[in-house]
mmCIF file of C-alpha atoms and ligand atoms in Angstrom:
data_model
loop_
_atom_site.group_PDB
_atom_site.id
_atom_site.type_symbol
_atom_site.label_atom_id
_atom_site.label_comp_id
_atom_site.label_asym_id
_atom_site.label_seq_id
_atom_site.Cartn_x
_atom_site.Cartn_y
_atom_site.Cartn_z
ATOM 1 C CA MET L 1 19.183 79.861 -47.034
ATOM 2 C CA GLN L 2 22.278 79.751 -44.581
ATOM 3 C CA PRO L 3 22.230 81.993 -41.459
ATOM 4 C CA ALA L 4 24.313 84.977 -42.279
ATOM 5 C CA GLN L 5 28.062 83.418 -40.253
ATOM 6 C CA LYS L 6 29.090 85.832 -37.151
ATOM 7 C CA PRO L 7 31.929 88.518 -37.452
ATOM 8 C CA ASN L 8 35.106 87.116 -35.773
ATOM 9 C CA PRO L 9 36.149 90.548 -34.353
ATOM 10 C CA GLU L 10 39.435 89.751 -32.694
ATOM 11 C CA ALA L 11 40.628 88.586 -36.827
ATOM 12 C CA LEU L 12 41.234 91.078 -39.789
ATOM 13 C CA PRO L 13 37.398 91.538 -41.664
ATOM 14 C CA ARG L 14 37.558 88.697 -44.611
ATOM 15 C CA LEU L 15 37.278 90.561 -48.194
ATOM 16 C CA LEU L 16 36.380 88.627 -51.333
ATOM 17 C CA LEU L 17 37.751 90.089 -54.817
ATOM 18 C CA ILE L 18 36.802 89.731 -57.756
ATOM 19 C CA ASP L 19 38.241 91.019 -61.148
ATOM 20 C CA ASP L 20 39.709 89.640 -64.131
ATOM 21 C CA ASP L 21 42.606 92.200 -64.497
ATOM 22 C CA GLU L 22 44.868 90.350 -62.552
ATOM 23 C CA VAL L 23 47.328 93.566 -62.516
ATOM 24 C CA LEU L 24 44.740 95.317 -60.822
ATOM 25 C CA ARG L 25 43.841 92.361 -58.233
ATOM 26 C CA ARG L 26 47.878 92.685 -57.222
ATOM 27 C CA THR L 27 47.536 96.048 -56.676
ATOM 28 C CA LEU L 28 44.231 95.613 -54.431
ATOM 29 C CA VAL L 29 45.878 92.211 -52.536
ATOM 30 C CA ARG L 30 49.406 94.424 -51.711
ATOM 31 C CA TYR L 31 47.578 97.603 -50.949
ATOM 32 C CA PHE L 32 44.723 96.274 -48.605
ATOM 33 C CA ALA L 33 46.769 93.303 -46.628
ATOM 34 C CA PRO L 34 47.613 95.143 -43.861
ATOM 35 C CA THR L 35 43.372 96.071 -43.437
ATOM 36 C CA PHE L 36 42.008 92.658 -44.785
ATOM 37 C CA ASP L 37 42.219 88.862 -44.879
ATOM 38 C CA ILE L 38 41.529 88.833 -48.605
ATOM 39 C CA THR L 39 40.722 86.476 -51.157
ATOM 40 C CA ALA L 40 41.107 87.081 -54.471
ATOM 41 C CA VAL L 41 39.389 85.851 -57.420
ATOM 42 C CA PRO L 42 39.203 86.404 -61.146
ATOM 43 C CA SER L 43 35.459 85.161 -62.098
ATOM 44 C CA ALA L 44 31.985 85.553 -60.217
ATOM 45 C CA GLU L 45 31.640 81.400 -60.640
ATOM 46 C CA ALA L 46 35.028 81.330 -58.912
ATOM 47 C CA ALA L 47 33.585 83.800 -56.236
ATOM 48 C CA ILE L 48 30.246 81.934 -55.646
ATOM 49 C CA GLU L 49 32.517 78.652 -55.615
ATOM 50 C CA ALA L 50 34.150 80.677 -52.560
ATOM 51 C CA LEU L 51 31.225 82.287 -50.576
ATOM 52 C CA PRO L 52 30.049 79.362 -48.594
ATOM 53 C CA LYS L 53 33.929 78.465 -47.098
ATOM 54 C CA GLY L 54 34.807 82.246 -46.912
ATOM 55 C CA ALA L 55 33.053 83.788 -44.218
ATOM 56 C CA PHE L 56 33.581 87.151 -45.995
ATOM 57 C CA ASP L 57 32.612 90.446 -44.648
ATOM 58 C CA VAL L 58 32.848 92.479 -47.690
ATOM 59 C CA VAL L 59 32.673 91.816 -51.348
ATOM 60 C CA LEU L 60 34.438 94.002 -53.686
ATOM 61 C CA SER L 61 33.965 93.291 -57.156
ATOM 62 C CA ASP L 62 34.387 94.226 -60.798
ATOM 63 C CA VAL L 63 30.960 95.417 -62.087
ATOM 64 C CA HIS L 64 31.097 93.487 -65.464
ATOM 65 C CA LEU L 65 32.250 90.082 -64.574
ATOM 66 C CA GLN L 66 32.943 87.552 -67.299
ATOM 67 C CA GLY L 67 29.702 84.858 -67.903
ATOM 68 C CA MET L 68 27.439 86.360 -65.627
ATOM 69 C CA SER L 69 25.966 89.905 -65.374
ATOM 70 C CA GLY L 70 26.419 91.673 -61.745
ATOM 71 C CA VAL L 71 22.540 91.952 -61.051
ATOM 72 C CA GLU L 72 22.967 87.751 -61.586
ATOM 73 C CA PHE L 73 25.957 87.474 -59.401
ATOM 74 C CA LEU L 74 24.063 89.817 -56.331
ATOM 75 C CA LYS L 75 20.693 87.457 -56.700
ATOM 76 C CA ARG L 76 23.795 84.070 -56.280
ATOM 77 C CA LEU L 77 25.053 86.071 -53.345
ATOM 78 C CA ARG L 78 22.521 86.828 -51.325
ATOM 79 C CA GLU L 79 20.947 82.858 -51.600
ATOM 80 C CA HIS L 80 24.050 82.967 -49.469
ATOM 81 C CA ASP L 81 24.331 85.691 -47.306
ATOM 82 C CA LEU L 82 21.517 87.936 -46.867
ATOM 83 C CA ASP L 83 23.842 90.975 -45.282
ATOM 84 C CA LEU L 84 27.078 90.489 -46.757
ATOM 85 C CA PRO L 85 27.380 94.115 -48.386
ATOM 86 C CA VAL L 86 28.571 94.732 -51.812
ATOM 87 C CA ILE L 87 31.190 97.734 -53.335
ATOM 88 C CA LEU L 88 31.254 97.490 -57.006
ATOM 89 C CA MET L 89 34.168 98.739 -59.241
ATOM 90 C CA SER L 90 33.625 100.327 -63.021
ATOM 91 C CA GLY L 91 35.904 101.274 -65.415
ATOM 92 C CA GLU L 92 33.131 103.058 -67.244
ATOM 93 C CA PRO L 93 30.063 105.557 -65.900
ATOM 94 C CA GLY L 94 27.383 103.391 -67.146
ATOM 95 C CA LEU L 95 24.401 104.887 -65.401
ATOM 96 C CA GLU L 96 22.472 102.370 -66.066
ATOM 97 C CA ALA L 97 24.508 99.429 -64.297
ATOM 98 C CA ALA L 98 25.416 101.594 -61.614
ATOM 99 C CA ILE L 99 21.707 102.020 -60.917
ATOM 100 C CA SER L 100 20.457 98.133 -61.150
ATOM 101 C CA ALA L 101 22.951 97.250 -58.737
ATOM 102 C CA VAL L 102 22.379 99.434 -56.579
ATOM 103 C CA GLU L 103 18.831 98.750 -56.720
ATOM 104 C CA TYR L 104 19.610 95.238 -56.397
ATOM 105 C CA GLY L 105 21.585 95.796 -53.325
ATOM 106 C CA ALA L 106 25.351 96.535 -54.191
ATOM 107 C CA MET L 107 26.158 99.340 -51.617
ATOM 108 C CA ARG L 108 28.366 101.423 -53.821
ATOM 109 C CA TYR L 109 29.479 102.102 -56.948
ATOM 110 C CA MET L 110 33.632 103.256 -57.069
ATOM 111 C CA LEU L 111 34.302 104.234 -60.594
ATOM 112 C CA LYS L 112 37.772 103.547 -61.992
ATOM 113 C CA PRO L 113 40.601 104.938 -61.232
ATOM 114 C CA PHE L 114 39.568 105.629 -57.563
ATOM 115 C CA ASP L 115 40.974 106.643 -54.810
ATOM 116 C CA LEU L 116 42.449 103.763 -52.997
ATOM 117 C CA GLY L 117 41.951 105.484 -49.294
ATOM 118 C CA GLU L 118 38.364 106.364 -50.009
ATOM 119 C CA LEU L 119 37.894 103.155 -51.436
ATOM 120 C CA ARG L 120 39.561 101.469 -48.239
ATOM 121 C CA ASN L 121 37.188 103.687 -46.164
ATOM 122 C CA ALA L 122 34.357 102.327 -47.920
ATOM 123 C CA LEU L 123 35.100 98.837 -47.164
ATOM 124 C CA VAL L 124 35.906 99.331 -43.676
ATOM 125 C CA ARG L 125 32.395 100.801 -43.365
ATOM 126 C CA ALA L 126 31.028 98.065 -45.101
ATOM 127 C CA VAL L 127 32.336 95.978 -42.597
ATOM 128 C CA SER L 128 30.762 98.191 -39.963
ATOM 129 C CA ILE L 129 27.264 97.669 -41.255
ATOM 130 C CA ARG L 130 27.411 94.339 -41.844
ATOM 131 C CA ARG L 131 28.117 93.709 -38.172
ATOM 132 C CA LEU L 132 24.951 95.913 -37.448
ATOM 133 C CA ALA L 133 22.841 94.070 -39.974
ATOM 134 C CA VAL L 134 24.100 90.766 -38.471
ATOM 135 C CA ALA L 135 23.183 91.943 -34.740
ATOM 136 C CA ARG L 136 19.801 93.556 -35.935
ATOM 137 C CA ARG L 137 18.942 90.167 -37.732
ATOM 138 C CA GLU L 138 20.099 88.179 -34.210
ATOM 139 C CA SER L 139 18.078 90.019 -32.034
ATOM 140 C CA LEU L 140 14.801 90.201 -34.666
ATOM 141 C CA GLU L 141 15.431 86.259 -34.211
ATOM 142 C CA LEU L 142 15.394 86.498 -30.724
ATOM 143 C CA ILE L 143 11.828 88.327 -30.179
ATOM 144 C CA GLY L 144 10.320 86.612 -32.925
ATOM 145 C CA HIS L 145 10.207 88.123 -35.641
ATOM 146 C CA ASP L 146 10.779 86.752 -39.040
ATOM 147 C CA ALA L 147 13.977 88.260 -39.650
ATOM 148 C CA GLN L 148 14.278 86.450 -43.151
ATOM 149 C CA ALA L 149 12.965 89.652 -44.563
ATOM 150 C CA ALA L 150 15.819 90.549 -46.789
ATOM 151 C CA GLY L 151 17.096 94.051 -46.480
ATOM 152 C CA ASP L 152 17.658 94.747 -50.535
ATOM 153 C CA ARG L 153 16.122 93.459 -53.598
ATOM 154 C CA ALA L 154 18.604 90.931 -54.748
ATOM 155 C CA GLY L 155 17.721 89.697 -51.141
ATOM 156 C CA LEU L 156 13.848 89.594 -51.727
ATOM 157 C CA ILE L 157 14.515 87.887 -54.813
ATOM 158 C CA ALA L 158 16.286 85.059 -53.817
ATOM 159 C CA LEU L 159 14.285 84.691 -50.832
ATOM 160 C CA VAL L 160 11.086 84.928 -53.125
ATOM 161 C CA GLU L 161 12.459 82.262 -55.359
ATOM 162 C CA ASN L 162 13.650 79.471 -52.768
ATOM 163 C CA ALA L 163 10.186 79.687 -51.379
ATOM 164 C CA ILE L 164 8.731 79.183 -54.596
ATOM 165 C CA ARG L 165 10.937 76.160 -54.888
ATOM 166 C CA SER L 166 10.154 74.807 -51.330
ATOM 167 C CA LEU L 167 6.256 75.536 -51.698
ATOM 168 C CA ARG L 168 3.729 73.040 -50.143
ATOM 169 C CA VAL L 169 0.074 73.163 -49.445
ATOM 170 C CA ALA L 170 -1.541 72.626 -46.241
ATOM 171 C CA TRP L 171 -4.808 72.018 -45.956
ATOM 172 C CA GLN L 172 -7.532 73.043 -43.476
ATOM 173 C CA PRO L 173 -11.361 71.665 -43.531
ATOM 174 C CA VAL L 174 -14.486 73.945 -43.352
ATOM 175 C CA VAL L 175 -17.040 72.529 -41.495
ATOM 176 C CA SER L 176 -20.567 72.172 -41.604
ATOM 177 C CA TRP L 177 -21.449 71.905 -37.672
ATOM 178 C CA SER L 178 -24.901 70.931 -37.980
ATOM 179 C CA ARG L 179 -24.120 68.403 -40.158
ATOM 180 C CA ARG L 180 -20.742 67.230 -38.477
ATOM 181 C CA ARG L 181 -19.105 67.135 -41.505
ATOM 182 C CA VAL L 182 -16.361 68.462 -43.637
ATOM 183 C CA VAL L 183 -17.883 70.300 -46.674
ATOM 184 C CA ALA L 184 -14.573 71.583 -48.060
ATOM 185 C CA TRP L 185 -10.771 72.087 -47.611
ATOM 186 C CA GLU L 186 -8.945 75.445 -48.039
ATOM 187 C CA ALA L 187 -5.231 75.393 -49.054
ATOM 188 C CA LEU L 188 -3.204 77.528 -47.383
ATOM 189 C CA MET L 189 0.102 78.217 -48.684
ATOM 190 C CA ARG L 190 3.365 77.304 -46.262
ATOM 191 C CA SER L 191 6.865 77.535 -47.112
ATOM 192 C CA LYS L 192 10.431 76.529 -45.144
ATOM 193 C CA ILE L 193 11.615 80.187 -45.925
ATOM 194 C CA THR L 194 9.114 82.453 -44.696
ATOM 195 C CA ASN L 195 5.250 82.789 -42.949
ATOM 196 C CA PRO L 196 3.343 83.065 -45.895
ATOM 197 C CA ASP L 197 2.323 87.246 -45.205
ATOM 198 C CA ALA L 198 6.181 87.761 -45.436
ATOM 199 C CA LEU L 199 6.627 85.770 -48.581
ATOM 200 C CA ILE L 200 3.138 87.567 -50.699
ATOM 201 C CA ASP L 201 4.270 90.995 -49.291
ATOM 202 C CA SER L 202 7.969 90.110 -50.480
ATOM 203 C CA ALA L 203 6.564 88.778 -53.841
ATOM 204 C CA LEU L 204 4.643 91.938 -54.518
ATOM 205 C CA THR L 205 7.419 93.862 -53.598
ATOM 206 C CA VAL L 206 10.064 92.244 -56.295
ATOM 207 C CA GLY L 207 7.200 91.922 -59.013
ATOM 208 C CA ARG L 208 6.978 87.869 -58.516
ATOM 209 C CA ILE L 209 3.233 87.555 -57.091
ATOM 210 C CA VAL L 210 1.814 86.227 -60.489
ATOM 211 C CA GLU L 211 4.806 83.804 -60.212
ATOM 212 C CA LEU L 212 4.183 82.950 -56.851
ATOM 213 C CA GLY L 213 0.629 82.417 -57.371
ATOM 214 C CA ARG L 214 0.988 80.127 -60.408
ATOM 215 C CA ALA L 215 3.604 78.146 -58.319
ATOM 216 C CA MET L 216 0.690 77.718 -55.495
ATOM 217 C CA ARG L 217 -2.062 77.131 -58.097
ATOM 218 C CA ASP L 218 -0.302 73.976 -59.449
ATOM 219 C CA ALA L 219 0.604 73.043 -56.290
ATOM 220 C CA VAL L 220 -3.046 72.909 -54.595
ATOM 221 C CA ALA L 221 -4.157 71.037 -58.501
ATOM 222 C CA ALA L 222 -1.626 68.520 -58.006
ATOM 223 C CA ALA L 223 -2.495 67.611 -54.335
ATOM 224 C CA GLY L 224 -6.283 68.467 -55.029
ATOM 225 C CA GLU L 225 -6.677 65.738 -57.372
ATOM 226 C CA LEU L 226 -5.648 63.529 -54.203
ATOM 227 C CA ALA L 227 -8.636 64.991 -51.688
ATOM 228 C CA PRO L 228 -11.518 63.724 -49.614
ATOM 229 C CA PRO L 229 -14.870 65.274 -50.947
ATOM 230 C CA GLY L 230 -15.896 68.688 -50.684
ATOM 231 C CA ASP L 231 -15.111 71.766 -52.358
ATOM 232 C CA LEU L 232 -11.183 73.104 -52.522
ATOM 233 C CA HIS L 233 -10.684 76.587 -51.175
ATOM 234 C CA VAL L 234 -7.922 78.620 -53.248
ATOM 235 C CA ASN L 235 -6.624 81.918 -51.625
ATOM 236 C CA LEU L 236 -5.971 83.950 -55.108
ATOM 237 C CA HIS L 237 -4.228 87.612 -54.234
ATOM 238 C CA PRO L 238 -6.093 90.138 -56.340
ATOM 239 C CA GLN L 239 -3.007 90.744 -58.504
ATOM 240 C CA GLU L 240 -3.432 87.107 -60.097
ATOM 241 C CA LEU L 241 -6.423 88.236 -62.198
ATOM 242 C CA LEU L 242 -4.176 90.087 -63.960
ATOM 243 C CA ASP L 243 -2.518 86.815 -65.005
ATOM 244 C CA ASP L 244 -3.718 85.109 -68.221
ATOM 245 C CA ALA L 245 -2.137 81.555 -67.375
ATOM 246 C CA LEU L 246 -5.480 82.085 -64.658
ATOM 247 C CA TYR L 247 -7.804 81.672 -67.543
ATOM 248 C CA ASP L 248 -6.435 79.093 -69.301
ATOM 249 C CA SER L 249 -8.713 75.717 -69.348
ATOM 250 C CA SER L 250 -6.177 73.576 -70.201
ATOM 251 C CA THR L 251 -4.347 74.122 -66.109
ATOM 252 C CA ARG L 252 -4.319 71.275 -63.953
ATOM 253 C CA LEU L 253 -6.837 73.366 -61.782
ATOM 254 C CA SER L 254 -9.106 74.616 -64.284
ATOM 255 C CA ARG L 255 -9.838 71.176 -64.783
ATOM 256 C CA LEU L 256 -10.844 70.717 -61.123
ATOM 257 C CA ALA L 257 -12.855 74.209 -61.619
ATOM 258 C CA SER L 258 -16.149 72.424 -60.845
ATOM 259 C CA ARG L 259 -14.841 71.754 -57.262
ATOM 260 C CA VAL L 260 -13.182 74.904 -56.688
ATOM 261 C CA VAL L 261 -13.933 78.107 -54.880
ATOM 262 C CA LEU L 262 -11.528 81.208 -55.304
ATOM 263 C CA GLU L 263 -11.106 83.293 -51.934
ATOM 264 C CA ILE L 264 -10.161 87.011 -52.811
ATOM 265 C CA THR L 265 -9.450 89.062 -49.912
ATOM 266 C CA GLU L 266 -11.257 92.325 -49.206
ATOM 267 C CA ARG L 267 -8.137 93.207 -47.603
ATOM 268 C CA SER L 268 -6.514 94.831 -50.721
ATOM 269 C CA SER L 269 -8.772 96.704 -53.499
ATOM 270 C CA LEU L 270 -9.818 95.187 -56.368
ATOM 271 C CA GLU L 271 -11.313 98.245 -57.790
ATOM 272 C CA LYS L 272 -7.954 98.727 -59.155
ATOM 273 C CA ILE L 273 -7.891 95.859 -61.320
ATOM 274 C CA PRO L 274 -8.499 96.777 -64.683
ATOM 275 C CA ALA L 275 -11.757 95.266 -66.344
ATOM 276 C CA VAL L 276 -12.475 93.255 -63.037
ATOM 277 C CA ARG L 277 -15.722 92.554 -63.973
ATOM 278 C CA ASP L 278 -15.019 90.723 -67.198
ATOM 279 C CA ARG L 279 -12.159 88.876 -65.246
ATOM 280 C CA VAL L 280 -14.457 87.454 -62.830
ATOM 281 C CA ALA L 281 -16.931 86.848 -65.339
ATOM 282 C CA ARG L 282 -14.186 84.404 -67.405
ATOM 283 C CA LEU L 283 -13.244 82.550 -64.010
ATOM 284 C CA ARG L 284 -17.082 81.896 -63.327
ATOM 285 C CA LYS L 285 -17.722 80.722 -67.320
ATOM 286 C CA LEU L 286 -14.932 78.290 -66.560
ATOM 287 C CA GLY L 287 -16.796 76.768 -63.632
ATOM 288 C CA PHE L 288 -15.457 78.475 -61.024
ATOM 289 C CA ARG L 289 -16.715 79.643 -57.933
ATOM 290 C CA LEU L 290 -15.873 82.985 -55.771
ATOM 291 C CA ALA L 291 -15.945 83.804 -52.295
ATOM 292 C CA LEU L 292 -15.004 87.165 -50.408
ATOM 293 C CA ASP L 293 -12.282 86.126 -48.120
ATOM 294 C CA ASP L 294 -11.575 88.333 -44.469
ATOM 295 C CA MET L 295 -15.096 90.104 -44.413
ATOM 296 C CA GLY L 296 -15.292 92.357 -41.607
ATOM 297 C CA ALA L 297 -11.290 93.126 -42.127
ATOM 298 C CA GLY L 298 -11.241 95.023 -45.106
ATOM 299 C CA TYR L 299 -12.091 99.054 -46.247
ATOM 300 C CA ALA L 300 -13.802 97.788 -49.347
ATOM 301 C CA GLY L 301 -16.375 95.751 -48.349
ATOM 302 C CA LEU L 302 -19.087 96.397 -49.913
ATOM 303 C CA ALA L 303 -16.976 97.165 -53.402
ATOM 304 C CA SER L 304 -15.722 94.611 -53.275
ATOM 305 C CA PHE L 305 -18.941 92.484 -52.753
ATOM 306 C CA ALA L 306 -20.792 94.637 -55.404
ATOM 307 C CA LEU L 307 -17.806 93.462 -57.763
ATOM 308 C CA LEU L 308 -17.445 90.020 -57.317
ATOM 309 C CA GLU L 309 -20.600 88.872 -56.419
ATOM 310 C CA PRO L 310 -19.388 86.133 -54.196
ATOM 311 C CA ASP L 311 -20.924 82.348 -53.783
ATOM 312 C CA ALA L 312 -19.246 82.755 -50.206
ATOM 313 C CA VAL L 313 -18.157 85.229 -47.863
ATOM 314 C CA LYS L 314 -15.501 84.076 -45.093
ATOM 315 C CA LEU L 315 -15.828 85.806 -41.606
ATOM 316 C CA ASP L 316 -12.422 87.074 -40.790
ATOM 317 C CA ILE L 317 -10.655 86.079 -37.129
ATOM 318 C CA ALA L 318 -10.883 89.263 -36.106
ATOM 319 C CA LEU L 319 -14.587 89.246 -35.907
ATOM 320 C CA VAL L 320 -15.273 85.948 -34.753
ATOM 321 C CA ARG L 321 -12.800 86.273 -32.100
ATOM 322 C CA ASP L 322 -14.954 86.295 -28.194
ATOM 323 C CA VAL L 323 -17.733 86.495 -30.319
ATOM 324 C CA HIS L 324 -19.047 85.117 -27.058
ATOM 325 C CA LYS L 325 -18.357 87.879 -25.348
ATOM 326 C CA SER L 326 -19.195 90.474 -27.299
ATOM 327 C CA PRO L 327 -22.861 91.679 -28.082
ATOM 328 C CA THR L 328 -21.584 93.726 -30.611
ATOM 329 C CA ARG L 329 -20.004 91.387 -32.521
ATOM 330 C CA ARG L 330 -22.743 89.225 -32.004
ATOM 331 C CA ARG L 331 -24.816 91.753 -33.672
ATOM 332 C CA LEU L 332 -22.696 92.659 -36.769
ATOM 333 C CA ILE L 333 -22.440 88.859 -37.672
ATOM 334 C CA SER L 334 -26.017 88.457 -37.205
ATOM 335 C CA SER L 335 -26.422 91.302 -39.417
ATOM 336 C CA LEU L 336 -23.928 89.612 -42.083
ATOM 337 C CA LEU L 337 -25.613 86.452 -42.098
ATOM 338 C CA ALA L 338 -29.328 88.062 -42.392
ATOM 339 C CA ALA L 339 -27.638 89.921 -45.616
ATOM 340 C CA CYS L 340 -26.046 86.715 -47.025
ATOM 341 C CA LYS L 341 -29.437 84.492 -47.021
ATOM 342 C CA ASP L 342 -30.806 87.335 -49.001
ATOM 343 C CA LEU L 343 -28.056 87.100 -51.423
ATOM 344 C CA LYS L 344 -28.104 83.457 -51.149
ATOM 345 C CA CYS L 345 -24.336 83.238 -50.423
ATOM 346 C CA ALA L 346 -22.462 80.858 -48.349
ATOM 347 C CA CYS L 347 -21.273 82.052 -44.979
ATOM 348 C CA VAL L 348 -18.072 81.009 -43.359
ATOM 349 C CA ALA L 349 -16.662 81.883 -39.912
ATOM 350 C CA GLU L 350 -12.898 81.208 -39.927
ATOM 351 C CA GLY L 351 -10.540 80.708 -37.210
ATOM 352 C CA VAL L 352 -12.924 79.658 -34.399
ATOM 353 C CA GLU L 353 -10.701 78.495 -31.579
ATOM 354 C CA LEU L 354 -13.209 77.743 -28.590
ATOM 355 C CA PRO L 355 -16.649 75.766 -27.784
ATOM 356 C CA ALA L 356 -18.114 79.024 -26.831
ATOM 357 C CA GLU L 357 -17.212 81.256 -29.933
ATOM 358 C CA ARG L 358 -18.890 77.998 -32.198
ATOM 359 C CA ASP L 359 -21.852 78.216 -29.821
ATOM 360 C CA THR L 360 -22.446 81.403 -30.125
ATOM 361 C CA LEU L 361 -22.272 81.762 -33.871
ATOM 362 C CA ALA L 362 -24.643 78.397 -34.174
ATOM 363 C CA ASP L 363 -27.030 80.161 -32.127
ATOM 364 C CA ILE L 364 -27.466 83.049 -34.378
ATOM 365 C CA GLY L 365 -27.406 80.532 -37.381
ATOM 366 C CA CYS L 366 -24.179 80.381 -38.690
ATOM 367 C CA ASP L 367 -23.247 76.711 -39.912
ATOM 368 C CA LEU L 368 -19.908 76.862 -41.599
ATOM 369 C CA PHE L 369 -16.867 76.852 -39.745
ATOM 370 C CA GLN L 370 -13.321 76.792 -39.506
ATOM 371 C CA GLY L 371 -10.724 77.012 -37.268
ATOM 372 C CA TYR L 372 -7.850 75.201 -34.871
ATOM 373 C CA LEU L 373 -11.309 73.771 -32.968
ATOM 374 C CA PHE L 374 -12.307 71.691 -35.620
ATOM 375 C CA ALA L 375 -8.825 71.357 -37.211
ATOM 376 C CA ARG L 376 -5.389 72.729 -37.717
ATOM 377 C CA PRO L 377 -4.012 72.910 -40.811
ATOM 378 C CA ASP L 378 -1.602 70.471 -42.295
ATOM 379 C CA PHE L 379 -0.062 68.681 -44.975
ATOM 380 C CA ALA L 380 -1.931 65.606 -44.875
ATOM 381 C CA PHE L 381 -6.036 66.364 -44.927
ATOM 382 C CA PRO L 382 -6.625 66.246 -41.433
ATOM 383 C CA ASP L 383 -9.442 65.005 -39.923
ATOM 384 C CA ALA L 384 -11.830 67.059 -37.975
ATOM 385 C CA LYS L 385 -12.939 67.164 -34.627
ATOM 386 C CA PHE L 386 -16.644 67.624 -33.729
HETATM 387 O O1 LIG R 1 -6.580 84.932 -44.881
HETATM 388 P P1 LIG R 1 -7.037 83.340 -44.630
HETATM 389 O O2 LIG R 1 -8.103 83.986 -43.912
HETATM 390 O O3 LIG R 1 -6.878 82.717 -46.201
HETATM 391 O O4 LIG R 1 -6.084 82.724 -43.727
HETATM 392 C C1 LIG R 1 -6.102 82.233 -42.774
HETATM 393 C C2 LIG R 1 -4.880 81.686 -41.939
HETATM 394 O O5 LIG R 1 -5.434 81.966 -40.214
HETATM 395 C C3 LIG R 1 -4.163 80.472 -42.145
HETATM 396 O O6 LIG R 1 -3.106 81.167 -41.991
HETATM 397 C C4 LIG R 1 -4.668 79.579 -40.941
HETATM 398 O O7 LIG R 1 -3.397 78.847 -40.552
HETATM 399 C C5 LIG R 1 -4.838 80.949 -39.867
HETATM 400 N N1 LIG R 1 -5.945 80.093 -39.430
HETATM 401 C C6 LIG R 1 -6.594 79.127 -39.777
HETATM 402 N N2 LIG R 1 -7.559 78.724 -38.846
HETATM 403 C C7 LIG R 1 -7.605 79.603 -37.165
HETATM 404 C C8 LIG R 1 -7.622 79.552 -36.095
HETATM 405 O O8 LIG R 1 -8.621 79.207 -35.302
HETATM 406 N N3 LIG R 1 -7.131 80.819 -34.956
HETATM 407 C C9 LIG R 1 -5.861 81.421 -35.360
HETATM 408 N N4 LIG R 1 -5.326 82.223 -34.686
HETATM 409 N N5 LIG R 1 -5.274 81.264 -36.743
HETATM 410 C C10 LIG R 1 -5.953 80.311 -37.589
HETATM 411 MN MN1 LIG R 2 -8.678 82.372 -47.268
#
């Protein structure tokens, strides 16, 4: 994805005009020439071609484009530029087209015949909004936020699709401290486009979490087949439990099932998933084991535990952090460890960064660790330091 190009305040704002009606195109070019530097094209294809060269500030397009739906066009445009405003024109008041276009990020919808003065005002305003959007994105980048977050639905879809195409798996070892050995590998989602949490949020917003999950599970299985010995931990969003493909015994991941532990977060509630017990049972039947992830960070702890009957729990980083300084944390983790022992459930402390954290946890009987102290996640399976 290319960063938004900076508008030049000295020059006329650049307008990309798309309409297959040549007469209208000429009229608009003539009328807007004093206000805008205009590139006029007859089709969506020509517009997509013009985009990378144009440094445009605003797009004015007919809603019915030949060879491409308006929504598809918006998606393609957002792959180039997340902040470029689009105003659509239509000859007929098709309400549905208008709603979906606006939902996908068109800024405005103008019905033909329109008042040219009103259209010019709308375009000028759009250019100002673009300047604001570009500045906001730059300031977010400056203060270190993930500014890739797209402002509208088409932008989010472009972001998620790009991320899925560039998906990679990083691996972080889970170690047994008493045995000084790697016992498992957690697969962590990485993409060049954005951080994993933002990507998951975006995918949820645009209804692509199942697609993202599938792509990740395929990538994990491909890499997992070449993994060193140990279990393979794979994160699963609760929504992925609704994906039929998860229960298909012929997928690459299913064929590795005896090695795979599916980690399900307790941050998001499992009870809302229909027939969740049945789904969990089907996964077990395929040979998968289950872990409850981020224990201590969620609200649904006990309920999720009862539903999953997990083979392992993973203590959240927030619980582990500075455990050596906090008697409360120490006591809490002790209780969790005791309960896990009763329930014959393994317990992994995540996010261990300091020798003091490790030693305190080992003292109270925790043996399975994951964290930067042992290894940072890496695309190659990294060695653990003991
Ligand atoms: O939600 P889940 O527990 O699956 O995610 C683990 C995340 O924590 C990963 O993104 C991983 O990169 C990160 N992580 C792993 N080890 C450490 C650590 O020691 N410290 C911190 N701050 N983050 C870690
Ligand atoms: Mn996890």
